[in-house]
PDB file of C-alpha atoms and ligand atoms in Angstrom:
ATOM      1  CA  MET A  23     159.421 121.110  74.889  1.00 84.00           C
ATOM      2  CA  PRO A  24     161.878 121.433  77.817  1.00 94.00           C
ATOM      3  CA  LYS A  25     162.341 118.643  80.297  1.00 98.00           C
ATOM      4  CA  PRO A  26     159.753 118.712  83.135  1.00 98.00           C
ATOM      5  CA  ILE A  27     160.247 120.067  86.627  1.00 98.00           C
ATOM      6  CA  TYR A  28     160.080 117.231  89.132  1.00 98.00           C
ATOM      7  CA  VAL A  29     157.989 118.167  92.194  1.00 98.00           C
ATOM      8  CA  LEU A  30     158.602 115.542  94.875  1.00 98.00           C
ATOM      9  CA  SER A  31     157.000 115.301  98.307  1.00 98.00           C
ATOM     10  CA  GLY A  32     157.992 113.119 101.217  1.00 98.00           C
ATOM     11  CA  PRO A  33     156.235 111.243 103.999  1.00 98.00           C
ATOM     12  CA  ASN A  34     152.814 112.141 105.386  1.00 98.00           C
ATOM     13  CA  LEU A  35     152.186 114.794 102.762  1.00 98.00           C
ATOM     14  CA  ASN A  36     149.631 112.454 101.135  1.00 98.00           C
ATOM     15  CA  LEU A  37     147.420 113.424 104.095  1.00 97.00           C
ATOM     16  CA  LEU A  38     147.680 117.146 103.462  1.00 97.00           C
ATOM     17  CA  GLY A  39     144.388 118.852 104.225  1.00 95.00           C
ATOM     18  CA  THR A  40     143.626 116.648 107.210  1.00 96.00           C
ATOM     19  CA  ARG A  41     147.124 116.455 108.720  1.00 95.00           C
ATOM     20  CA  GLU A  42     147.602 119.161 111.387  1.00 95.00           C
ATOM     21  CA  PRO A  43     145.745 121.754 109.283  1.00 94.00           C
ATOM     22  CA  GLU A  44     146.616 124.506 111.751  1.00 94.00           C
ATOM     23  CA  ILE A  45     150.242 124.029 110.630  1.00 95.00           C
ATOM     24  CA  TYR A  46     149.976 122.741 107.070  1.00 96.00           C
ATOM     25  CA  GLY A  47     146.689 124.272 105.898  1.00 93.00           C
ATOM     26  CA  HIS A  48     143.477 122.869 104.458  1.00 95.00           C
ATOM     27  CA  GLN A  49     144.558 122.336 100.862  1.00 96.00           C
ATOM     28  CA  THR A  50     145.105 118.750  99.767  1.00 97.00           C
ATOM     29  CA  LEU A  51     148.103 117.435  97.863  1.00 98.00           C
ATOM     30  CA  ASP A  52     145.893 117.310  94.779  1.00 98.00           C
ATOM     31  CA  ASP A  53     145.177 121.029  95.231  1.00 98.00           C
ATOM     32  CA  VAL A  54     148.926 121.612  95.464  1.00 98.00           C
ATOM     33  CA  ARG A  55     149.438 119.610  92.276  1.00 98.00           C
ATOM     34  CA  GLY A  56     146.948 121.876  90.461  1.00 98.00           C
ATOM     35  CA  LEU A  57     148.712 125.019  91.686  1.00 98.00           C
ATOM     36  CA  CYS A  58     152.103 123.672  90.609  1.00 98.00           C
ATOM     37  CA  GLU A  59     150.830 122.603  87.187  1.00 98.00           C
ATOM     38  CA  ALA A  60     149.352 126.042  86.506  1.00 98.00           C
ATOM     39  CA  ARG A  61     152.430 127.899  87.704  1.00 98.00           C
ATOM     40  CA  ALA A  62     154.787 125.683  85.703  1.00 98.00           C
ATOM     41  CA  LYS A  63     152.625 126.018  82.598  1.00 98.00           C
ATOM     42  CA  SER A  64     152.769 129.813  82.799  1.00 98.00           C
ATOM     43  CA  PHE A  65     156.548 129.485  82.452  1.00 97.00           C
ATOM     44  CA  GLY A  66     156.360 126.902  79.654  1.00 97.00           C
ATOM     45  CA  PHE A  67     157.118 123.838  81.789  1.00 98.00           C
ATOM     46  CA  GLU A  68     155.320 120.633  82.625  1.00 98.00           C
ATOM     47  CA  ILE A  69     155.705 118.947  85.980  1.00 98.00           C
ATOM     48  CA  VAL A  70     156.122 115.418  87.212  1.00 98.00           C
ATOM     49  CA  PHE A  71     154.361 115.441  90.589  1.00 98.00           C
ATOM     50  CA  ARG A  72     154.945 112.535  92.992  1.00 98.00           C
ATOM     51  CA  GLN A  73     154.688 111.760  96.705  1.00 98.00           C
ATOM     52  CA  SER A  74     156.126 108.874  98.673  1.00 98.00           C
ATOM     53  CA  ASN A  75     156.263 107.773 102.279  1.00 98.00           C
ATOM     54  CA  HIS A  76     159.398 105.738 101.476  1.00 98.00           C
ATOM     55  CA  GLU A  77     162.928 107.112 101.605  1.00 98.00           C
ATOM     56  CA  GLY A  78     164.314 104.731  98.963  1.00 98.00           C
ATOM     57  CA  GLU A  79     161.582 105.612  96.491  1.00 98.00           C
ATOM     58  CA  LEU A  80     162.446 109.305  96.869  1.00 98.00           C
ATOM     59  CA  VAL A  81     166.118 108.423  96.275  1.00 98.00           C
ATOM     60  CA  ASP A  82     165.112 106.509  93.104  1.00 98.00           C
ATOM     61  CA  TRP A  83     163.139 109.507  91.785  1.00 98.00           C
ATOM     62  CA  ILE A  84     166.002 111.918  92.523  1.00 98.00           C
ATOM     63  CA  GLN A  85     168.356 109.619  90.611  1.00 98.00           C
ATOM     64  CA  GLU A  86     165.847 109.498  87.749  1.00 98.00           C
ATOM     65  CA  ALA A  87     165.779 113.316  87.723  1.00 98.00           C
ATOM     66  CA  ARG A  88     169.481 113.374  86.790  1.00 97.00           C
ATOM     67  CA  GLU A  89     168.553 112.516  83.211  1.00 97.00           C
ATOM     68  CA  LYS A  90     164.882 113.412  82.959  1.00 98.00           C
ATOM     69  CA  ALA A  91     164.291 116.696  84.820  1.00 98.00           C
ATOM     70  CA  ALA A  92     165.094 120.348  84.179  1.00 98.00           C
ATOM     71  CA  ALA A  93     164.977 121.070  87.930  1.00 98.00           C
ATOM     72  CA  VAL A  94     163.737 119.489  91.157  1.00 98.00           C
ATOM     73  CA  VAL A  95     161.393 120.937  93.770  1.00 98.00           C
ATOM     74  CA  LEU A  96     161.568 118.768  96.880  1.00 98.00           C
ATOM     75  CA  ASN A  97     159.582 118.872 100.091  1.00 98.00           C
ATOM     76  CA  PRO A  98     161.459 116.148 101.940  1.00 98.00           C
ATOM     77  CA  ALA A  99     159.099 116.432 104.938  1.00 98.00           C
ATOM     78  CA  GLY A 100     160.491 114.559 107.963  1.00 98.00           C
ATOM     79  CA  TYR A 101     163.288 112.995 105.893  1.00 98.00           C
ATOM     80  CA  GLY A 102     164.828 116.426 105.407  1.00 98.00           C
ATOM     81  CA  HIS A 103     165.882 116.320 109.044  1.00 97.00           C
ATOM     82  CA  THR A 104     167.280 112.785 108.954  1.00 97.00           C
ATOM     83  CA  SER A 105     168.224 111.507 105.517  1.00 98.00           C
ATOM     84  CA  VAL A 106     171.850 111.407 104.457  1.00 98.00           C
ATOM     85  CA  ALA A 107     170.746 109.104 101.601  1.00 98.00           C
ATOM     86  CA  ILE A 108     168.513 111.816 100.116  1.00 98.00           C
ATOM     87  CA  LEU A 109     171.296 114.391 100.543  1.00 98.00           C
ATOM     88  CA  ASP A 110     173.753 112.092  98.763  1.00 98.00           C
ATOM     89  CA  ALA A 111     171.305 111.566  95.861  1.00 98.00           C
ATOM     90  CA  LEU A 112     170.741 115.324  95.528  1.00 98.00           C
ATOM     91  CA  LYS A 113     174.483 115.953  95.430  1.00 98.00           C
ATOM     92  CA  MET A 114     174.658 113.971  92.199  1.00 98.00           C
ATOM     93  CA  LEU A 115     172.301 116.390  90.419  1.00 98.00           C
ATOM     94  CA  ALA A 116     173.681 119.042  88.071  1.00 97.00           C
ATOM     95  CA  ILE A 117     170.308 120.851  87.876  1.00 98.00           C
ATOM     96  CA  PRO A 118     168.670 123.379  90.252  1.00 98.00           C
ATOM     97  CA  VAL A 119     167.204 121.943  93.461  1.00 98.00           C
ATOM     98  CA  ILE A 120     164.621 123.983  95.347  1.00 98.00           C
ATOM     99  CA  GLU A 121     163.857 122.800  98.878  1.00 98.00           C
ATOM    100  CA  CYS A 122     160.285 123.581  99.816  1.00 98.00           C
ATOM    101  CA  HIS A 123     158.322 123.497 103.083  1.00 98.00           C
ATOM    102  CA  LEU A 124     154.731 124.469 103.794  1.00 97.00           C
ATOM    103  CA  SER A 125     155.593 125.576 107.322  1.00 97.00           C
ATOM    104  CA  ASN A 126     158.680 127.459 108.445  1.00 96.00           C
ATOM    105  CA  PRO A 127     160.732 124.723 110.150  1.00 96.00           C
ATOM    106  CA  ALA A 128     163.187 127.312 111.514  1.00 93.00           C
ATOM    107  CA  ALA A 129     160.383 128.719 113.685  1.00 93.00           C
ATOM    108  CA  ARG A 130     159.347 125.324 115.112  1.00 95.00           C
ATOM    109  CA  GLU A 131     160.950 122.646 117.318  1.00 93.00           C
ATOM    110  CA  SER A 132     164.756 122.709 117.462  1.00 95.00           C
ATOM    111  CA  PHE A 133     165.068 119.328 115.677  1.00 94.00           C
ATOM    112  CA  ARG A 134     163.460 120.866 112.588  1.00 96.00           C
ATOM    113  CA  ARG A 135     166.001 123.682 112.355  1.00 93.00           C
ATOM    114  CA  LYS A 136     168.516 121.531 110.519  1.00 93.00           C
ATOM    115  CA  THR A 137     167.771 119.943 107.171  1.00 96.00           C
ATOM    116  CA  TYR A 138     170.340 117.858 105.332  1.00 97.00           C
ATOM    117  CA  VAL A 139     168.623 118.772 102.068  1.00 97.00           C
ATOM    118  CA  SER A 140     169.650 122.420 102.483  1.00 97.00           C
ATOM    119  CA  LEU A 141     173.285 121.362 102.033  1.00 98.00           C
ATOM    120  CA  ALA A 142     172.478 120.435  98.416  1.00 98.00           C
ATOM    121  CA  ALA A 143     169.712 122.951  97.670  1.00 98.00           C
ATOM    122  CA  THR A 144     170.116 125.884  95.327  1.00 98.00           C
ATOM    123  CA  GLY A 145     167.550 127.710  97.481  1.00 98.00           C
ATOM    124  CA  VAL A 146     164.809 127.168 100.039  1.00 98.00           C
ATOM    125  CA  VAL A 147     161.169 128.335 100.144  1.00 98.00           C
ATOM    126  CA  SER A 148     159.328 127.808 103.418  1.00 98.00           C
ATOM    127  CA  GLY A 149     156.481 129.145 105.484  1.00 97.00           C
ATOM    128  CA  PHE A 150     153.925 130.096 102.830  1.00 97.00           C
ATOM    129  CA  GLY A 151     151.673 127.049 102.935  1.00 96.00           C
ATOM    130  CA  ALA A 152     150.707 125.682  99.518  1.00 97.00           C
ATOM    131  CA  LYS A 153     152.110 128.864  98.011  1.00 97.00           C
ATOM    132  CA  SER A 154     155.599 127.665  98.984  1.00 98.00           C
ATOM    133  CA  TYR A 155     155.259 125.036  96.251  1.00 98.00           C
ATOM    134  CA  GLU A 156     154.142 127.614  93.669  1.00 98.00           C
ATOM    135  CA  LEU A 157     157.040 129.923  94.559  1.00 98.00           C
ATOM    136  CA  ALA A 158     159.454 127.002  94.432  1.00 98.00           C
ATOM    137  CA  VAL A 159     158.191 125.983  90.980  1.00 98.00           C
ATOM    138  CA  GLU A 160     158.569 129.578  89.803  1.00 98.00           C
ATOM    139  CA  ALA A 161     162.148 129.693  91.127  1.00 98.00           C
ATOM    140  CA  ALA A 162     162.910 126.338  89.497  1.00 98.00           C
ATOM    141  CA  ALA A 163     161.513 127.485  86.156  1.00 98.00           C
ATOM    142  CA  GLY A 164     163.569 130.677  86.308  1.00 97.00           C
ATOM    143  CA  LEU A 165     166.776 128.809  87.052  1.00 97.00           C
ATOM    144  CA  ALA A 166     166.106 126.044  84.531  1.00 95.00           C
ATOM    145  CA  ARG A 167     165.843 128.397  81.595  1.00 65.00           C
TER     146      ARG A 167
HETATM  147  C1  DQA B   6     157.483 120.053 106.329  1.00 97.52           C
HETATM  148  C2  DQA B   6     158.222 120.426 107.623  1.00 97.52           C
HETATM  149  C3  DQA B   6     158.871 119.206 108.249  1.00 97.52           C
HETATM  150  O1  DQA B   6     159.529 119.572 109.458  1.00 97.52           O
HETATM  151  C4  DQA B   6     157.828 118.164 108.575  1.00 97.52           C
HETATM  152  O2  DQA B   6     158.440 116.999 109.065  1.00 97.52           O
HETATM  153  C5  DQA B   6     156.929 117.855 107.423  1.00 97.52           C
HETATM  154  C6  DQA B   6     156.495 118.937 106.565  1.00 97.52           C
HETATM  155  C7  DQA B   6     156.702 121.253 105.749  1.00 97.52           C
HETATM  156  O3  DQA B   6     156.304 121.170 104.584  1.00 97.52           O
HETATM  157  O4  DQA B   6     156.483 122.240 106.446  1.00 97.52           O
HETATM  158  O5  DQA B   6     156.490 116.725 107.249  1.00 97.52           O
HETATM  159  O6  DQA B   6     158.449 119.661 105.367  1.00 97.52           O
END
């Protein structure tokens, strides 16, 4: 069995489904987990699916992924636009990193146009709602082979 794909989500994504549904959709984070599990399974991978509102916890999980993951899918949420600490943790990974966003931040407010995470990402999937996660898992599985 290969190492799992880590699927990590940042702050406020625990409220997916009720949080600004006109932007982020009606599916909950649990729905997203189900989609990711199924997509990963179809490529022979398991996932570790976690969400945190805390920057340091995300840093800890990214560090953990150095040894334990085949690839990382990360929706950094608001921290993508602010966190040098998350960027620094990602730069220590020797595995594929797929940055993922439900919305298309490039088409929103100007402060969302820059993400630090992109500097360390192998690729970015954004703008497809919950499907962004599925596409990101598929990309991760392809690169992790
Ligand atoms: C987000 C986009 C970010 O700008 C925002 O802060 C989020 C969610 C997305 O998935 O579209 O919390 O990462």
